[in-house]
Short mmCIF file of C-alpha atoms in Angstrom, two decimals:
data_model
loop_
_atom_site.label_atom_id
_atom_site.label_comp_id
_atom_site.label_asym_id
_atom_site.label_seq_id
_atom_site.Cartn_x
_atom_site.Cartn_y
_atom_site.Cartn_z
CA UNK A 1 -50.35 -121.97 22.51
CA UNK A 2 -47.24 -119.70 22.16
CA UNK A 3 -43.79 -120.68 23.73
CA UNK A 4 -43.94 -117.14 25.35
CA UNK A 5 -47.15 -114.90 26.00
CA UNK A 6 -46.62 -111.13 26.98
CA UNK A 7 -49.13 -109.25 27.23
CA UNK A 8 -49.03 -106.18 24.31
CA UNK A 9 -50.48 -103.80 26.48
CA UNK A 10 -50.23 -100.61 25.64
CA UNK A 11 -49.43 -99.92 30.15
CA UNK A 12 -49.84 -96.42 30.88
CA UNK A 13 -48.49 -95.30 34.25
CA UNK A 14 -47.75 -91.71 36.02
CA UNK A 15 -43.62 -90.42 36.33
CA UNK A 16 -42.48 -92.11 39.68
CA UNK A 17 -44.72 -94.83 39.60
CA UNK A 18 -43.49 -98.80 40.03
CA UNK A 19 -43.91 -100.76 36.80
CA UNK A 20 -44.63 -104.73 36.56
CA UNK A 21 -44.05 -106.21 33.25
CA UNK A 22 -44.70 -109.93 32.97
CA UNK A 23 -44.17 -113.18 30.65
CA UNK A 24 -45.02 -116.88 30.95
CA UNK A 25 -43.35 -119.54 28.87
CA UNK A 26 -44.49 -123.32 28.49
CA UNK A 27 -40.77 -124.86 27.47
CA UNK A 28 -39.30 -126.14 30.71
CA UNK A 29 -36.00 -126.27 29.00
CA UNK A 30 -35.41 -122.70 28.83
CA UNK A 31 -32.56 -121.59 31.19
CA UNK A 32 -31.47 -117.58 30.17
CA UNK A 33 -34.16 -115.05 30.52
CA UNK A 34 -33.77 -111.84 28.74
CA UNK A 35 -35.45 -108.40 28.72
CA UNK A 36 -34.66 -106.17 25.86
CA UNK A 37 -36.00 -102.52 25.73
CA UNK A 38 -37.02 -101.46 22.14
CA UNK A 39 -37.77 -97.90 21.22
CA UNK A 40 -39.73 -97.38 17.98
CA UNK A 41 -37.92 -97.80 14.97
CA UNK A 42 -34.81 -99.21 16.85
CA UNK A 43 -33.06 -102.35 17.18
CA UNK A 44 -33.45 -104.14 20.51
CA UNK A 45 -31.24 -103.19 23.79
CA UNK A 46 -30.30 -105.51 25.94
CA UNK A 47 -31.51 -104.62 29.90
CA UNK A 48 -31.66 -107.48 32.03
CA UNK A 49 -29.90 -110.97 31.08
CA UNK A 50 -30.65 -114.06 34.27
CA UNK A 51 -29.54 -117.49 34.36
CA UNK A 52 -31.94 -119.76 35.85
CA UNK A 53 -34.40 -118.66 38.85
CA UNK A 54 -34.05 -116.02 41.32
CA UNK A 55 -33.13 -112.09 41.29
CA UNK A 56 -30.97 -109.81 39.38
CA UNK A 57 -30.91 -106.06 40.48
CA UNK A 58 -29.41 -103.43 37.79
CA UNK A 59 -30.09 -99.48 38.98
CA UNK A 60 -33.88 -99.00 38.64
CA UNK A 61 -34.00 -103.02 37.27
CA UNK A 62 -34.81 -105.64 38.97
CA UNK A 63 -35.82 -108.75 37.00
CA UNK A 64 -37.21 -112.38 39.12
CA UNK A 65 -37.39 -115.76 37.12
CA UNK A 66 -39.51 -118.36 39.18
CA UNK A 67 -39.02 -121.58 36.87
CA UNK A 68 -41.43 -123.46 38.89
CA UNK A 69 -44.28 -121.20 37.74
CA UNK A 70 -42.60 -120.45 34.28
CA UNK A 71 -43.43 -116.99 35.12
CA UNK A 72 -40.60 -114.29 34.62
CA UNK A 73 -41.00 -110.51 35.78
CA UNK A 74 -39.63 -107.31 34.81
CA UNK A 75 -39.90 -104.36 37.58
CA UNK A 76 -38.72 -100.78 36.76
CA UNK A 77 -39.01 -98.41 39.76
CA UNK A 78 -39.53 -94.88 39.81
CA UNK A 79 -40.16 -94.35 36.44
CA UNK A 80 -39.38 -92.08 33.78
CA UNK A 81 -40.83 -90.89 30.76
CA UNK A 82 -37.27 -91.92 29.05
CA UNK A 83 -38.68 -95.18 29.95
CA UNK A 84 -41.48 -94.99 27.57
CA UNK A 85 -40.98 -97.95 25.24
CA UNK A 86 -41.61 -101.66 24.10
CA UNK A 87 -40.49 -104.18 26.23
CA UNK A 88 -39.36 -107.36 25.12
CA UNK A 89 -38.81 -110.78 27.22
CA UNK A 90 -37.02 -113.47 25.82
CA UNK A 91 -35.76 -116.89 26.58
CA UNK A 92 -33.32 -120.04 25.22
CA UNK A 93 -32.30 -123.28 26.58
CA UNK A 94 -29.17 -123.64 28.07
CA UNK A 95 -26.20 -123.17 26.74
CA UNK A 96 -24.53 -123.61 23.29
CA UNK A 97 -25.92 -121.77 19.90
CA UNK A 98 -29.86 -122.13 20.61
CA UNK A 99 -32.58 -120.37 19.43
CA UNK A 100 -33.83 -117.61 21.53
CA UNK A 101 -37.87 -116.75 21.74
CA UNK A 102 -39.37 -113.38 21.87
CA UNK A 103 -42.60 -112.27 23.62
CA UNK A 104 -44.57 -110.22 21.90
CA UNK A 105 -43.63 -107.01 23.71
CA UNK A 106 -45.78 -104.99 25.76
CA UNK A 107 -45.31 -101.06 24.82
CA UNK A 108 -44.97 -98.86 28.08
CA UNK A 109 -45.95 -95.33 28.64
CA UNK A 110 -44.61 -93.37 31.26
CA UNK A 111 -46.72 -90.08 31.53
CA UNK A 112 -44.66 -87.01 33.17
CA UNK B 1 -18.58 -103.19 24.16
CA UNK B 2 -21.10 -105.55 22.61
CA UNK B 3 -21.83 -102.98 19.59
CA UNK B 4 -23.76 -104.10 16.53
CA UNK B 5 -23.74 -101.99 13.19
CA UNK B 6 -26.31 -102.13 10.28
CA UNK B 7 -25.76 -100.79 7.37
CA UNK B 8 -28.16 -98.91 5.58
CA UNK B 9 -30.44 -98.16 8.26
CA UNK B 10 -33.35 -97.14 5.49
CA UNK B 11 -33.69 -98.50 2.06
CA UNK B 12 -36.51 -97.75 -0.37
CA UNK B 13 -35.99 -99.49 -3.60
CA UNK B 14 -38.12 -100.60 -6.76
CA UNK B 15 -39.92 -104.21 -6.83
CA UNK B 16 -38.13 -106.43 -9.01
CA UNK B 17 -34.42 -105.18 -7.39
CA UNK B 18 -32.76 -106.84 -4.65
CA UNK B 19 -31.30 -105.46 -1.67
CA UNK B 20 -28.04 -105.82 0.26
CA UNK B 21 -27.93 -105.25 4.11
CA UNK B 22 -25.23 -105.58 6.13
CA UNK B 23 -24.59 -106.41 9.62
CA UNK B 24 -21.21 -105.48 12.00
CA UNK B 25 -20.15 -106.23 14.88
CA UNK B 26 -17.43 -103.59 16.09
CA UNK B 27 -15.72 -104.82 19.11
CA UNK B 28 -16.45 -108.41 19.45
CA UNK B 29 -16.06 -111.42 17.28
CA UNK B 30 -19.66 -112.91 16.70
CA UNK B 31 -19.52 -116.36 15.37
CA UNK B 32 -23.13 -116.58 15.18
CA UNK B 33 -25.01 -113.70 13.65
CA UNK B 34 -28.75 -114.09 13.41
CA UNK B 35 -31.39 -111.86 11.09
CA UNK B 36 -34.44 -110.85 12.47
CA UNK B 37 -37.68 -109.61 10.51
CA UNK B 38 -40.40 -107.73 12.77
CA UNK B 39 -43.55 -106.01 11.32
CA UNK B 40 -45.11 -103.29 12.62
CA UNK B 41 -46.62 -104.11 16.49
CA UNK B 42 -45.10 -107.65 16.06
CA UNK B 43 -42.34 -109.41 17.88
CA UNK B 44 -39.08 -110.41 16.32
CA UNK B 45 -39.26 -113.64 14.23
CA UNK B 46 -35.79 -115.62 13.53
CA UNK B 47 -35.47 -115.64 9.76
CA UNK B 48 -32.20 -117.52 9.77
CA UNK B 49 -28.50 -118.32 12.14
CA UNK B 50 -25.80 -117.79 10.39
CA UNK B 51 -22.03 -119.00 11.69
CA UNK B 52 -19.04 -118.01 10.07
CA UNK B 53 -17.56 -120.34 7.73
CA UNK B 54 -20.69 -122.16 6.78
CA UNK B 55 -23.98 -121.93 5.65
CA UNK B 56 -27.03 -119.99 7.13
CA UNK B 57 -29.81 -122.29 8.85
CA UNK B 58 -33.08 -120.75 7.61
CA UNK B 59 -36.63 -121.05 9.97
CA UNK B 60 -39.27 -122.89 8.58
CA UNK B 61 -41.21 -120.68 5.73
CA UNK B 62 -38.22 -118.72 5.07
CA UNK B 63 -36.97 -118.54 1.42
CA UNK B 64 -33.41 -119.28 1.39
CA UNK B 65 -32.79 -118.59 -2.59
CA UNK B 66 -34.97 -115.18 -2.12
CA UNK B 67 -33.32 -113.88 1.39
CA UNK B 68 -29.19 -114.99 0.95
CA UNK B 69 -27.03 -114.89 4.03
CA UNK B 70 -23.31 -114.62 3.71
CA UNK B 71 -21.06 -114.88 6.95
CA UNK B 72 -17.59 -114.21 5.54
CA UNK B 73 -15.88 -113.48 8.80
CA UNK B 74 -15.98 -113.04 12.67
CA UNK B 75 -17.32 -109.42 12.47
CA UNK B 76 -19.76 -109.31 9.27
CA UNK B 77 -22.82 -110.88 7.84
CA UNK B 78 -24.88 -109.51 5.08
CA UNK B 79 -28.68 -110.30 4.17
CA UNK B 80 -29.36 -110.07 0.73
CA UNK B 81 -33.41 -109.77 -0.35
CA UNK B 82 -33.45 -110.77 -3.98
CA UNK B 83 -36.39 -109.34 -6.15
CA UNK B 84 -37.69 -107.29 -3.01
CA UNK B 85 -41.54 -106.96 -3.84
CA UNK B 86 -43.86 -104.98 -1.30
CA UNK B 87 -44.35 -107.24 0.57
CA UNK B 88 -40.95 -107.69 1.85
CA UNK B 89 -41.43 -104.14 3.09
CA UNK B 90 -40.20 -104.69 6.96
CA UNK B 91 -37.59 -103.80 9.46
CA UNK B 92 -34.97 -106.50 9.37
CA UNK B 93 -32.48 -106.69 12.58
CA UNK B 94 -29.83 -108.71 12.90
CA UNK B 95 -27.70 -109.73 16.25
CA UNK B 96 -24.57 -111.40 17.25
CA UNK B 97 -24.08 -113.53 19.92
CA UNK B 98 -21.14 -113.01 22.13
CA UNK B 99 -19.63 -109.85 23.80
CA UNK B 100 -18.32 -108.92 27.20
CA UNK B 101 -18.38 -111.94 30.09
CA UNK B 102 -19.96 -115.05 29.17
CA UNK B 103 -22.94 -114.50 28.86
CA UNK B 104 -24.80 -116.56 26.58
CA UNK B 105 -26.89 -113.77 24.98
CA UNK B 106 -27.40 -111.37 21.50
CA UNK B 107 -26.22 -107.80 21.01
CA UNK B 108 -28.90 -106.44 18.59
CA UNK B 109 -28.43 -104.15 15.31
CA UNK B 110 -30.25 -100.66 14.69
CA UNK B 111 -32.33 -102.66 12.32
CA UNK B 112 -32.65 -101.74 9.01
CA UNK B 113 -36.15 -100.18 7.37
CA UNK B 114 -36.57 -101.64 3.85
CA UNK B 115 -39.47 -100.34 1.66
CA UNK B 116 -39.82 -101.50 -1.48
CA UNK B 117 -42.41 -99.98 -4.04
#
């Protein structure tokens, strides 16, 4: 069993619509959840960044970390074809120089 | 702030030759830099952490003497693929860790596209 499953997709949705992207993770130690945005042929940006469980908001962003279910979610509302790329989740334990795991990505398509 | 060079960002070279790519970071001081292969429709997988100062701590099934990491200061680490050979044909990113805040995170590279022949 992976540390992190994502599911690769590919998710195709319509311009406007709400997106859910998901990961699970089996390490109870990790404590900093990530989501990085990759388009193709690009490094990895850096969208979303949450310490332990609960909500962050950013613009169109929201990302939720429930630690009891070692589920972590990624929501992107009205969407935009600019949105159209891999997504990324990623996690470490806390603090200090520690390794951080990658999902797999799941690639998104936002059709206009 | 929190920006990460690579330099070249594509790189076709002969088999048998090695390679040198480099890796910046331009408004931060990164003491841990970390390289980054990913194939095509596969995640990122952690070649090797490199901190300034000392040597690079390479993942299990990583060839230290073929892929040499040098960390000479706060802002630059190069990767070095010696005797590239097809299959060592792969984007290689590398990050830094640190930035704006606290946050405990890694500012990624543009990757670099290596194809060797």
């Amino acid at each position: 069993q992976k540390e992190v499953e994502q599911d690769p997709g590919p998710l195709s949705v319509p311009e406007g619509a709400i997106v859910s992207l998901n990961c699970t993770y089996s390490n109870s130690a990790f404590q900093y959840f990530m989501w990085y945005r990759q388009y193709s042929r690009k490094g990895p940006e850096l969208l979303m960044y949450t310490y332990s469980s609960g909500n962050k908001e950013d613009g169109r962003f929201t990302a939720q970390v429930d630690k009891s279910s070692k589920y972590i979610s990624l929501f992107i509302r009205d969407s935009q074809p600019s949105d159209s790329a891999t997504y990324l989740c990623a996690m470490s334990p806390s603090g200090g120089y520690q390794k951080v795991t990658f999902g797999t990505g799941t690639k998104l398509q936002v059709i206009p | 702030g929190a920006v990460v060079s690579q330099h070249p960002s594509w790189v076709i070279c002969k088999s048998g030759t090695s390679v040198k790519i480099e890796c910046r970071s331009l408004d931060f001081q990164a003491t841990t830099m970390f390289w980054y292969r990913q194939f095509p429709k596969q995640s990122l997988m952690l070649m090797a952490t490199s901190n300034e100062g000392s040597k690079a701590t390479y993942e299990q099934g990583v060839e230290k003497d073929k892929f040499l990491i040098n960390h000479a200061s706060l802002t630059l680490s190069t990767l070095t693929v010696t005797s590239a050979h097809p299959e060592d044909s792969s984007f290689y990113i590398c990050s830094a860790r640190g930035g704006v805040g606290s946050t405990d995170t890694q500012y990624f590279g543009p990757g670099t596209r290596l194809t060797v022949l």
